[in-house]
Tab-separated table of C-alpha atoms in Angstrom:
chain	number	residue	atom	x	y	z
A	1	UNK	CA	21.288	-8.080	30.052
A	2	UNK	CA	22.915	-5.919	32.734
A	3	UNK	CA	20.793	-2.829	33.476
A	4	UNK	CA	23.816	-0.537	33.769
A	5	UNK	CA	25.078	-1.678	30.374
A	6	UNK	CA	21.688	-0.966	28.823
A	7	UNK	CA	21.658	2.457	30.446
A	8	UNK	CA	25.122	3.301	29.111
A	9	UNK	CA	24.191	2.140	25.620
A	10	UNK	CA	21.036	4.259	25.702
A	11	UNK	CA	23.061	7.274	26.851
A	12	UNK	CA	25.563	6.762	24.017
A	13	UNK	CA	22.749	6.590	21.487
A	14	UNK	CA	21.223	9.782	22.839
A	15	UNK	CA	24.586	11.532	22.708
A	16	UNK	CA	25.181	10.304	19.177
A	17	UNK	CA	21.740	11.472	18.116
A	18	UNK	CA	22.315	14.896	19.680
A	19	UNK	CA	25.640	15.289	17.866
A	20	UNK	CA	24.033	14.276	14.561
A	21	UNK	CA	21.416	16.958	15.043
A	22	UNK	CA	23.975	19.612	15.991
A	23	UNK	CA	26.845	18.855	13.621
A	24	UNK	CA	27.032	18.294	9.839
A	25	UNK	CA	26.260	14.784	8.684
A	26	UNK	CA	25.300	12.997	5.438
A	27	UNK	CA	21.724	14.056	6.181
A	28	UNK	CA	22.460	17.778	6.220
A	29	UNK	CA	24.407	20.696	7.733
A	30	UNK	CA	23.150	20.297	11.295
A	31	UNK	CA	21.659	22.873	13.612
A	32	UNK	CA	24.878	24.794	14.265
A	33	UNK	CA	25.611	25.567	10.613
A	34	UNK	CA	21.935	26.260	9.936
A	35	UNK	CA	21.943	28.785	12.780
A	36	UNK	CA	25.023	30.559	11.432
A	37	UNK	CA	23.578	30.554	7.905
A	38	UNK	CA	20.397	32.123	9.273
A	39	UNK	CA	22.527	34.716	11.059
A	40	UNK	CA	24.031	35.749	7.705
A	41	UNK	CA	20.528	36.495	6.398
A	42	UNK	CA	19.088	38.092	9.562
A	43	UNK	CA	18.535	41.845	9.059
A	44	UNK	CA	17.562	42.611	12.657
A	45	UNK	CA	20.871	44.251	13.583
A	46	UNK	CA	21.446	46.060	10.287
A	47	UNK	CA	20.711	49.517	11.702
A	48	UNK	CA	23.228	48.938	14.483
A	49	UNK	CA	25.728	47.616	11.937
A	50	UNK	CA	25.329	50.729	9.795
A	51	UNK	CA	25.849	52.999	12.803
A	52	UNK	CA	28.960	51.153	14.008
A	53	UNK	CA	30.387	50.992	10.491
A	54	UNK	CA	29.969	54.758	10.103
A	55	UNK	CA	31.857	55.352	13.359
A	56	UNK	CA	34.705	53.016	12.372
A	57	UNK	CA	35.029	54.536	8.904
A	58	UNK	CA	35.016	58.058	10.333
A	59	UNK	CA	37.837	57.335	12.781
A	60	UNK	CA	40.861	59.564	11.928
A	61	UNK	CA	43.301	56.703	11.395
A	62	UNK	CA	45.096	58.083	8.343
A	63	UNK	CA	47.803	55.785	7.012
A	64	UNK	CA	47.362	53.569	10.049
A	65	UNK	CA	44.160	52.240	8.503
A	66	UNK	CA	46.091	50.407	5.786
A	67	UNK	CA	48.537	49.153	8.408
A	68	UNK	CA	45.621	47.771	10.430
A	69	UNK	CA	44.238	46.084	7.311
A	70	UNK	CA	47.628	44.395	6.870
A	71	UNK	CA	48.549	45.814	3.466
A	72	UNK	CA	52.199	45.878	4.600
A	73	UNK	CA	51.982	42.176	5.449
A	74	UNK	CA	50.191	41.021	2.298
A	75	UNK	CA	47.208	39.628	4.188
A	76	UNK	CA	44.955	40.752	7.073
A	77	UNK	CA	46.849	41.357	10.305
A	78	UNK	CA	43.896	40.740	12.653
A	79	UNK	CA	44.119	36.906	12.576
A	80	UNK	CA	47.803	37.175	13.487
A	81	UNK	CA	47.194	39.584	16.350
A	82	UNK	CA	44.467	37.502	17.998
A	83	UNK	CA	46.911	34.648	18.514
A	84	UNK	CA	48.398	36.495	21.501
A	85	UNK	CA	45.273	36.873	23.674
A	86	UNK	CA	43.914	33.441	22.708
A	87	UNK	CA	47.276	31.783	23.318
A	88	UNK	CA	47.926	33.476	26.653
A	89	UNK	CA	44.401	32.806	27.946
A	90	UNK	CA	44.565	29.155	26.940
A	91	UNK	CA	47.970	28.879	28.612
A	92	UNK	CA	46.556	30.509	31.740
A	93	UNK	CA	43.818	27.851	31.838
A	94	UNK	CA	46.486	25.129	31.701
A	95	UNK	CA	48.469	26.763	34.518
A	96	UNK	CA	45.282	27.107	36.581
A	97	UNK	CA	45.123	23.310	36.627
A	98	UNK	CA	48.651	23.057	38.037
A	99	UNK	CA	49.740	23.804	41.614
A	100	UNK	CA	51.867	26.820	42.426
A	101	UNK	CA	51.260	28.729	39.189
A	102	UNK	CA	49.050	31.573	40.436
A	103	UNK	CA	51.386	34.424	39.564
A	104	UNK	CA	52.213	33.021	36.127
A	105	UNK	CA	48.534	32.456	35.274
A	106	UNK	CA	47.654	35.983	36.421
A	107	UNK	CA	50.466	37.431	34.297
A	108	UNK	CA	49.234	35.556	31.222
A	109	UNK	CA	45.687	36.807	31.736
A	110	UNK	CA	47.048	40.359	31.934
A	111	UNK	CA	49.141	39.970	28.776
A	112	UNK	CA	46.083	38.691	26.930
A	113	UNK	CA	44.053	41.681	28.043
A	114	UNK	CA	46.759	44.087	26.890
A	115	UNK	CA	46.963	42.411	23.480
A	116	UNK	CA	43.190	42.201	22.971
A	117	UNK	CA	42.792	45.946	22.386
A	118	UNK	CA	45.036	46.318	19.302
A	119	UNK	CA	43.661	43.066	17.868
A	120	UNK	CA	40.128	44.387	18.267
A	121	UNK	CA	40.984	47.670	16.543
A	122	UNK	CA	42.383	45.769	13.556
A	123	UNK	CA	39.328	43.517	13.503
A	124	UNK	CA	36.846	46.398	13.525
A	125	UNK	CA	38.811	48.134	10.761
A	126	UNK	CA	38.502	45.051	8.540
A	127	UNK	CA	34.869	44.474	9.541
A	128	UNK	CA	33.785	47.933	8.369
A	129	UNK	CA	34.753	47.047	4.781
A	130	UNK	CA	32.889	43.727	4.536
A	131	UNK	CA	29.573	42.889	2.850
A	132	UNK	CA	26.478	42.924	5.027
A	133	UNK	CA	26.261	39.129	5.354
A	134	UNK	CA	29.767	39.001	6.780
A	135	UNK	CA	29.190	42.011	9.008
A	136	UNK	CA	26.210	40.246	10.624
A	137	UNK	CA	28.343	37.265	11.579
A	138	UNK	CA	31.238	39.558	12.476
A	139	UNK	CA	29.097	41.533	14.901
A	140	UNK	CA	28.288	38.386	16.886
A	141	UNK	CA	31.948	37.327	16.614
A	142	UNK	CA	32.928	40.661	18.151
A	143	UNK	CA	30.240	40.359	20.837
A	144	UNK	CA	31.691	37.008	21.894
A	145	UNK	CA	35.168	38.497	22.080
A	146	UNK	CA	33.991	41.567	24.012
A	147	UNK	CA	32.270	39.241	26.470
A	148	UNK	CA	35.512	37.287	26.811
A	149	UNK	CA	37.490	40.466	27.493
A	150	UNK	CA	34.999	41.481	30.187
A	151	UNK	CA	35.180	38.072	31.848
A	152	UNK	CA	38.968	38.029	31.760
A	153	UNK	CA	39.132	41.558	33.147
A	154	UNK	CA	36.949	40.408	36.054
A	155	UNK	CA	39.138	37.305	36.382
A	156	UNK	CA	42.279	39.426	36.552
A	157	UNK	CA	40.731	41.678	39.176
A	158	UNK	CA	39.670	38.686	41.266
A	159	UNK	CA	43.150	37.156	41.050
A	160	UNK	CA	44.739	40.433	42.148
A	161	UNK	CA	42.492	40.388	45.240
A	162	UNK	CA	43.538	36.841	46.049
A	163	UNK	CA	40.204	35.305	45.062
A	164	UNK	CA	41.792	32.563	42.988
A	165	UNK	CA	38.788	30.237	42.708
A	166	UNK	CA	36.603	33.042	41.390
A	167	UNK	CA	39.384	34.155	39.039
A	168	UNK	CA	39.748	30.651	37.618
A	169	UNK	CA	36.005	30.263	37.126
A	170	UNK	CA	35.754	33.601	35.335
A	171	UNK	CA	38.762	32.648	33.229
A	172	UNK	CA	37.112	29.412	32.095
A	173	UNK	CA	33.952	31.348	31.214
A	174	UNK	CA	36.079	33.820	29.250
A	175	UNK	CA	37.808	30.958	27.434
A	176	UNK	CA	34.419	29.555	26.434
A	177	UNK	CA	33.330	32.972	25.120
A	178	UNK	CA	36.511	33.570	23.132
A	179	UNK	CA	36.259	30.028	21.725
A	180	UNK	CA	32.764	30.777	20.446
A	181	UNK	CA	34.021	34.044	18.971
A	182	UNK	CA	36.946	32.200	17.392
A	183	UNK	CA	34.618	29.642	15.821
A	184	UNK	CA	32.615	32.439	14.215
A	185	UNK	CA	35.885	34.057	13.129
A	186	UNK	CA	36.777	30.818	11.394
A	187	UNK	CA	33.384	30.844	9.680
A	188	UNK	CA	34.086	34.377	8.485
A	189	UNK	CA	37.521	33.496	7.151
A	190	UNK	CA	36.928	30.070	5.630
A	191	UNK	CA	33.197	29.811	4.896
A	192	UNK	CA	32.595	33.438	3.904
A	193	UNK	CA	36.148	34.118	2.630
A	194	UNK	CA	36.556	37.305	4.656
A	195	UNK	CA	40.079	38.639	4.178
A	196	UNK	CA	40.916	36.070	1.516
A	197	UNK	CA	42.514	37.078	-1.781
A	198	UNK	CA	39.559	36.951	-4.176
A	199	UNK	CA	41.848	37.111	-7.215
A	200	UNK	CA	44.094	34.203	-6.191
A	201	UNK	CA	42.478	31.805	-8.656
A	202	UNK	CA	43.370	33.896	-11.721
A	203	UNK	CA	46.832	32.310	-12.366
A	204	UNK	CA	45.196	28.885	-12.175
A	205	UNK	CA	42.499	29.742	-14.713
A	206	UNK	CA	44.477	31.644	-17.358
A	207	UNK	CA	46.293	29.378	-19.806
A	208	UNK	CA	49.957	30.198	-20.589
A	209	UNK	CA	50.723	32.290	-23.642
A	210	UNK	CA	48.977	35.110	-25.474
A	211	UNK	CA	45.201	35.487	-25.662
A	212	UNK	CA	43.243	37.637	-28.081
A	213	UNK	CA	40.890	40.116	-26.430
A	214	UNK	CA	39.483	42.160	-29.335
A	215	UNK	CA	40.064	45.061	-31.698
A	216	UNK	CA	42.191	47.870	-30.287
A	217	UNK	CA	40.138	50.406	-32.219
A	218	UNK	CA	36.995	49.217	-30.448
A	219	UNK	CA	38.325	50.136	-27.005
A	220	UNK	CA	37.308	53.531	-25.583
A	221	UNK	CA	40.093	55.879	-24.513
A	222	UNK	CA	40.514	56.628	-20.817
A	223	UNK	CA	37.636	54.444	-19.675
A	224	UNK	CA	37.640	50.938	-18.274
A	225	UNK	CA	35.773	48.182	-20.072
A	226	UNK	CA	35.280	44.541	-19.240
A	227	UNK	CA	36.484	41.741	-21.491
A	228	UNK	CA	37.098	37.983	-21.135
A	229	UNK	CA	40.304	35.975	-21.188
A	230	UNK	CA	39.020	32.433	-21.166
A	231	UNK	CA	37.130	32.017	-17.879
A	232	UNK	CA	38.582	35.194	-16.351
A	233	UNK	CA	36.980	38.627	-16.614
A	234	UNK	CA	39.541	41.403	-17.146
A	235	UNK	CA	39.456	45.188	-16.979
A	236	UNK	CA	40.954	46.919	-20.031
A	237	UNK	CA	42.000	50.588	-20.092
A	238	UNK	CA	43.278	52.201	-23.299
A	239	UNK	CA	45.224	55.450	-23.042
A	240	UNK	CA	45.612	58.287	-25.555
A	241	UNK	CA	48.893	56.899	-26.930
A	242	UNK	CA	47.279	53.456	-27.396
A	243	UNK	CA	49.060	52.047	-24.361
A	244	UNK	CA	46.737	49.437	-22.908
A	245	UNK	CA	46.562	48.273	-19.290
A	246	UNK	CA	44.825	45.034	-18.363
A	247	UNK	CA	44.065	43.796	-14.849
A	248	UNK	CA	41.856	41.015	-13.548
A	249	UNK	CA	38.436	42.591	-13.168
A	250	UNK	CA	37.398	41.152	-9.803
A	251	UNK	CA	39.002	43.061	-6.915
A	252	UNK	CA	41.274	40.989	-4.710
A	253	UNK	CA	39.554	42.376	-1.604
A	254	UNK	CA	35.940	41.273	-2.077
A	255	UNK	CA	35.632	40.661	-5.853
A	256	UNK	CA	34.208	44.084	-6.708
A	257	UNK	CA	34.046	44.916	-10.456
A	258	UNK	CA	37.042	47.159	-11.164
A	259	UNK	CA	35.752	47.866	-14.674
A	260	UNK	CA	33.022	49.921	-12.989
A	261	UNK	CA	35.535	51.866	-10.900
A	262	UNK	CA	37.012	55.345	-11.262
A	263	UNK	CA	40.190	55.779	-13.346
A	264	UNK	CA	42.483	58.537	-12.076
A	265	UNK	CA	46.219	59.220	-11.777
A	266	UNK	CA	47.187	55.939	-13.389
A	267	UNK	CA	45.091	53.916	-10.955
A	268	UNK	CA	41.663	52.341	-10.659
A	269	UNK	CA	39.526	52.636	-7.535
A	270	UNK	CA	37.242	49.716	-6.677
A	271	UNK	CA	33.602	50.890	-6.590
A	272	UNK	CA	32.709	48.650	-3.645
A	273	UNK	CA	35.193	49.382	-0.860
A	274	UNK	CA	37.646	51.886	-2.332
A	275	UNK	CA	40.783	49.790	-2.810
A	276	UNK	CA	43.167	51.488	-5.275
A	277	UNK	CA	45.289	49.532	-7.771
A	278	UNK	CA	47.989	50.836	-10.102
A	279	UNK	CA	47.072	50.203	-13.741
A	280	UNK	CA	50.655	49.551	-14.779
A	281	UNK	CA	51.215	46.495	-12.596
A	282	UNK	CA	48.164	45.954	-10.378
A	283	UNK	CA	49.936	46.993	-7.172
A	284	UNK	CA	47.505	47.750	-4.323
A	285	UNK	CA	48.354	51.379	-3.658
A	286	UNK	CA	45.651	51.712	-0.989
A	287	UNK	CA	43.567	49.231	1.012
A	288	UNK	CA	41.486	47.624	2.268
A	289	UNK	CA	42.871	45.184	-0.323
A	290	UNK	CA	45.991	43.475	1.016
A	291	UNK	CA	46.897	41.620	-2.199
A	292	UNK	CA	47.841	43.143	-5.579
A	293	UNK	CA	45.644	42.671	-8.613
A	294	UNK	CA	46.762	40.163	-11.292
A	295	UNK	CA	48.114	42.139	-14.270
A	296	UNK	CA	48.632	41.219	-17.914
A	297	UNK	CA	51.273	42.054	-20.501
A	298	UNK	CA	49.770	43.482	-23.690
A	299	UNK	CA	50.650	43.666	-27.372
A	300	UNK	CA	48.842	44.573	-30.578
A	301	UNK	CA	48.985	42.234	-33.584
A	302	UNK	CA	47.214	43.249	-36.821
A	303	UNK	CA	45.062	45.677	-34.873
A	304	UNK	CA	44.006	43.041	-32.353
A	305	UNK	CA	44.844	43.332	-28.650
A	306	UNK	CA	46.511	40.289	-27.120
A	307	UNK	CA	47.288	39.757	-23.431
A	308	UNK	CA	49.442	37.412	-21.359
A	309	UNK	CA	49.331	36.912	-17.604
A	310	UNK	CA	52.191	38.652	-15.829
A	311	UNK	CA	53.457	36.961	-12.694
A	312	UNK	CA	54.245	38.863	-9.513
A	313	UNK	CA	57.362	40.959	-9.983
A	314	UNK	CA	56.774	41.326	-13.736
A	315	UNK	CA	58.221	37.919	-14.667
A	316	UNK	CA	56.795	35.460	-17.140
A	317	UNK	CA	57.286	31.764	-17.558
A	318	UNK	CA	59.767	30.577	-20.148
A	319	UNK	CA	56.896	28.806	-21.868
A	320	UNK	CA	55.181	32.184	-22.283
A	321	UNK	CA	58.117	33.923	-23.945
A	322	UNK	CA	57.208	32.969	-27.491
């Protein structure tokens, strides 16, 4: 057998074995996922996290805080904003491989740097309202992105001085750093459900039609209690005139128990991160929640409270009308 063929086959086997150890396989999650899972549980940076979170929360942002969360958009705005720096830096790397594109590549690097700041502000604003496990991963995600910004700033400076080779090398290093940060951002969004609507499953779990919740007389006045509608926990608030408001209990932001929250001015405030929802229709009056809370129509039959899921905009299905 040809020695070079044997050598290539051995190299392929080694590469395959390395990938199996690093990446998920039928045998297990692989070293990469295990490392990220360990990062979620690592308390070593918790004091730093608490200090940074306090600074972010104390920032005098006013109404801009909700805008940075993306309440106006209906979902977090940070993932949308990061498309600009990532896209421009990736495009700059492509132009670096082509002749005669120095000025265009330098301009793209500069645009990415200008866009990175607002994206980072939105990201830190969201990060400050996450559970500790997500904040641990988010801190490393941010560190990767800060490293990328530093490398691209050095790349831009080198390009402006005419040191193109150095600028390209720094740009590739920055692209590697932002790619690592992006991978951790994907873990935050899709593995840890950061920024996801944690009440989205409610319409899929509640059967059409009316559902009995319990005796109206057994509900306290002016205080939230938790009840069940099939598989879904709901928050029930009875007012003095026996008007009853019912919302899904788990907050759309991070699934906090609204039934343990404060009731005031016709709203409920989530006890975990402070999102405020209107009792009448579940509208998210204040963030960090970017999605409204599923609300239910109510009626009383023979002293028993019955509820029916209300769709966004207050509409109901024709099958529910009976």
